[in-house]
PDB file of C-alpha atoms in Angstrom:
ATOM      1  CA  UNK A   1     -65.879  33.708 -30.325  1.00  0.00           C
ATOM      2  CA  UNK A   2     -62.946  35.973 -30.978  1.00  0.00           C
ATOM      3  CA  UNK A   3     -59.997  34.852 -33.149  1.00  0.00           C
ATOM      4  CA  UNK A   4     -57.481  34.893 -30.293  1.00  0.00           C
ATOM      5  CA  UNK A   5     -59.544  32.458 -28.251  1.00  0.00           C
ATOM      6  CA  UNK A   6     -59.873  30.206 -31.261  1.00  0.00           C
ATOM      7  CA  UNK A   7     -56.110  30.249 -31.719  1.00  0.00           C
ATOM      8  CA  UNK A   8     -55.548  29.401 -28.051  1.00  0.00           C
ATOM      9  CA  UNK A   9     -57.948  26.471 -28.315  1.00  0.00           C
ATOM     10  CA  UNK A  10     -56.175  25.242 -31.426  1.00  0.00           C
ATOM     11  CA  UNK A  11     -52.746  25.491 -29.790  1.00  0.00           C
ATOM     12  CA  UNK A  12     -54.065  23.635 -26.769  1.00  0.00           C
ATOM     13  CA  UNK A  13     -55.482  20.904 -28.997  1.00  0.00           C
ATOM     14  CA  UNK A  14     -52.160  20.509 -30.863  1.00  0.00           C
ATOM     15  CA  UNK A  15     -50.248  20.337 -27.581  1.00  0.00           C
ATOM     16  CA  UNK A  16     -52.523  17.600 -26.254  1.00  0.00           C
ATOM     17  CA  UNK A  17     -52.142  15.611 -29.466  1.00  0.00           C
ATOM     18  CA  UNK A  18     -48.353  15.846 -29.384  1.00  0.00           C
ATOM     19  CA  UNK A  19     -48.145  14.928 -25.718  1.00  0.00           C
ATOM     20  CA  UNK A  20     -50.456  11.962 -26.195  1.00  0.00           C
ATOM     21  CA  UNK A  21     -48.448  10.699 -29.149  1.00  0.00           C
ATOM     22  CA  UNK A  22     -45.152  11.134 -27.334  1.00  0.00           C
ATOM     23  CA  UNK A  23     -46.371   9.386 -24.189  1.00  0.00           C
ATOM     24  CA  UNK A  24     -47.848   6.543 -26.175  1.00  0.00           C
ATOM     25  CA  UNK A  25     -44.681   5.937 -28.192  1.00  0.00           C
ATOM     26  CA  UNK A  26     -42.508   6.236 -25.089  1.00  0.00           C
ATOM     27  CA  UNK A  27     -44.637   3.808 -23.138  1.00  0.00           C
ATOM     28  CA  UNK A  28     -44.752   1.316 -25.999  1.00  0.00           C
ATOM     29  CA  UNK A  29     -40.985   1.323 -26.390  1.00  0.00           C
ATOM     30  CA  UNK A  30     -40.591   1.066 -22.626  1.00  0.00           C
ATOM     31  CA  UNK A  31     -42.958  -1.894 -22.484  1.00  0.00           C
ATOM     32  CA  UNK A  32     -41.074  -3.632 -25.282  1.00  0.00           C
ATOM     33  CA  UNK A  33     -37.781  -3.192 -23.496  1.00  0.00           C
ATOM     34  CA  UNK A  34     -39.058  -4.300 -20.115  1.00  0.00           C
ATOM     35  CA  UNK A  35     -41.569  -6.830 -21.417  1.00  0.00           C
ATOM     36  CA  UNK A  36     -44.308  -5.047 -19.586  1.00  0.00           C
ATOM     37  CA  UNK A  37     -47.959  -4.857 -20.369  1.00  0.00           C
ATOM     38  CA  UNK A  38     -48.991  -1.284 -20.406  1.00  0.00           C
ATOM     39  CA  UNK A  39     -52.583  -0.440 -19.865  1.00  0.00           C
ATOM     40  CA  UNK A  40     -53.975   2.830 -21.116  1.00  0.00           C
ATOM     41  CA  UNK A  41     -57.059   4.419 -19.706  1.00  0.00           C
ATOM     42  CA  UNK A  42     -58.305   7.211 -21.899  1.00  0.00           C
ATOM     43  CA  UNK A  43     -60.489   9.889 -20.489  1.00  0.00           C
ATOM     44  CA  UNK A  44     -62.866  11.409 -22.964  1.00  0.00           C
ATOM     45  CA  UNK A  45     -63.311  15.167 -23.050  1.00  0.00           C
ATOM     46  CA  UNK A  46     -66.634  15.855 -24.649  1.00  0.00           C
ATOM     47  CA  UNK A  47     -66.061  19.572 -25.217  1.00  0.00           C
ATOM     48  CA  UNK A  48     -62.847  19.180 -27.167  1.00  0.00           C
ATOM     49  CA  UNK A  49     -63.682  15.758 -28.532  1.00  0.00           C
ATOM     50  CA  UNK A  50     -60.225  14.639 -27.508  1.00  0.00           C
ATOM     51  CA  UNK A  51     -58.715  11.656 -25.846  1.00  0.00           C
ATOM     52  CA  UNK A  52     -56.075  12.364 -23.248  1.00  0.00           C
ATOM     53  CA  UNK A  53     -53.971  10.096 -21.185  1.00  0.00           C
ATOM     54  CA  UNK A  54     -55.649   9.392 -17.885  1.00  0.00           C
ATOM     55  CA  UNK A  55     -53.528   6.704 -16.386  1.00  0.00           C
ATOM     56  CA  UNK A  56     -50.924   4.199 -17.401  1.00  0.00           C
ATOM     57  CA  UNK A  57     -49.825   1.229 -15.394  1.00  0.00           C
ATOM     58  CA  UNK A  58     -47.293  -1.458 -15.924  1.00  0.00           C
ATOM     59  CA  UNK A  59     -48.622  -4.787 -14.725  1.00  0.00           C
ATOM     60  CA  UNK A  60     -46.098  -7.537 -15.174  1.00  0.00           C
ATOM     61  CA  UNK A  61     -44.045  -9.523 -12.687  1.00  0.00           C
ATOM     62  CA  UNK A  62     -40.805  -8.438 -14.328  1.00  0.00           C
ATOM     63  CA  UNK A  63     -41.712  -4.807 -13.914  1.00  0.00           C
ATOM     64  CA  UNK A  64     -42.301  -3.806 -10.305  1.00  0.00           C
ATOM     65  CA  UNK A  65     -42.629  -0.057 -10.544  1.00  0.00           C
ATOM     66  CA  UNK A  66     -45.636   1.913 -11.674  1.00  0.00           C
ATOM     67  CA  UNK A  67     -45.436   4.863 -13.996  1.00  0.00           C
TER      68      UNK A  67
END
């Protein structure tokens, strides 16, 4: 494996981590504001050994819309 490919993989991994963290924090704050229950479904990527956001839904009577 050449160094450039390794760097690309690392950058990709960092990006996924940041996006996951941001989405999680955003959704948690949103659920607190709207009193929604947010369900997270994590899809496992075996190759990267990462967890990425697969789906998030808001299932509460006070919150009609889905994200």
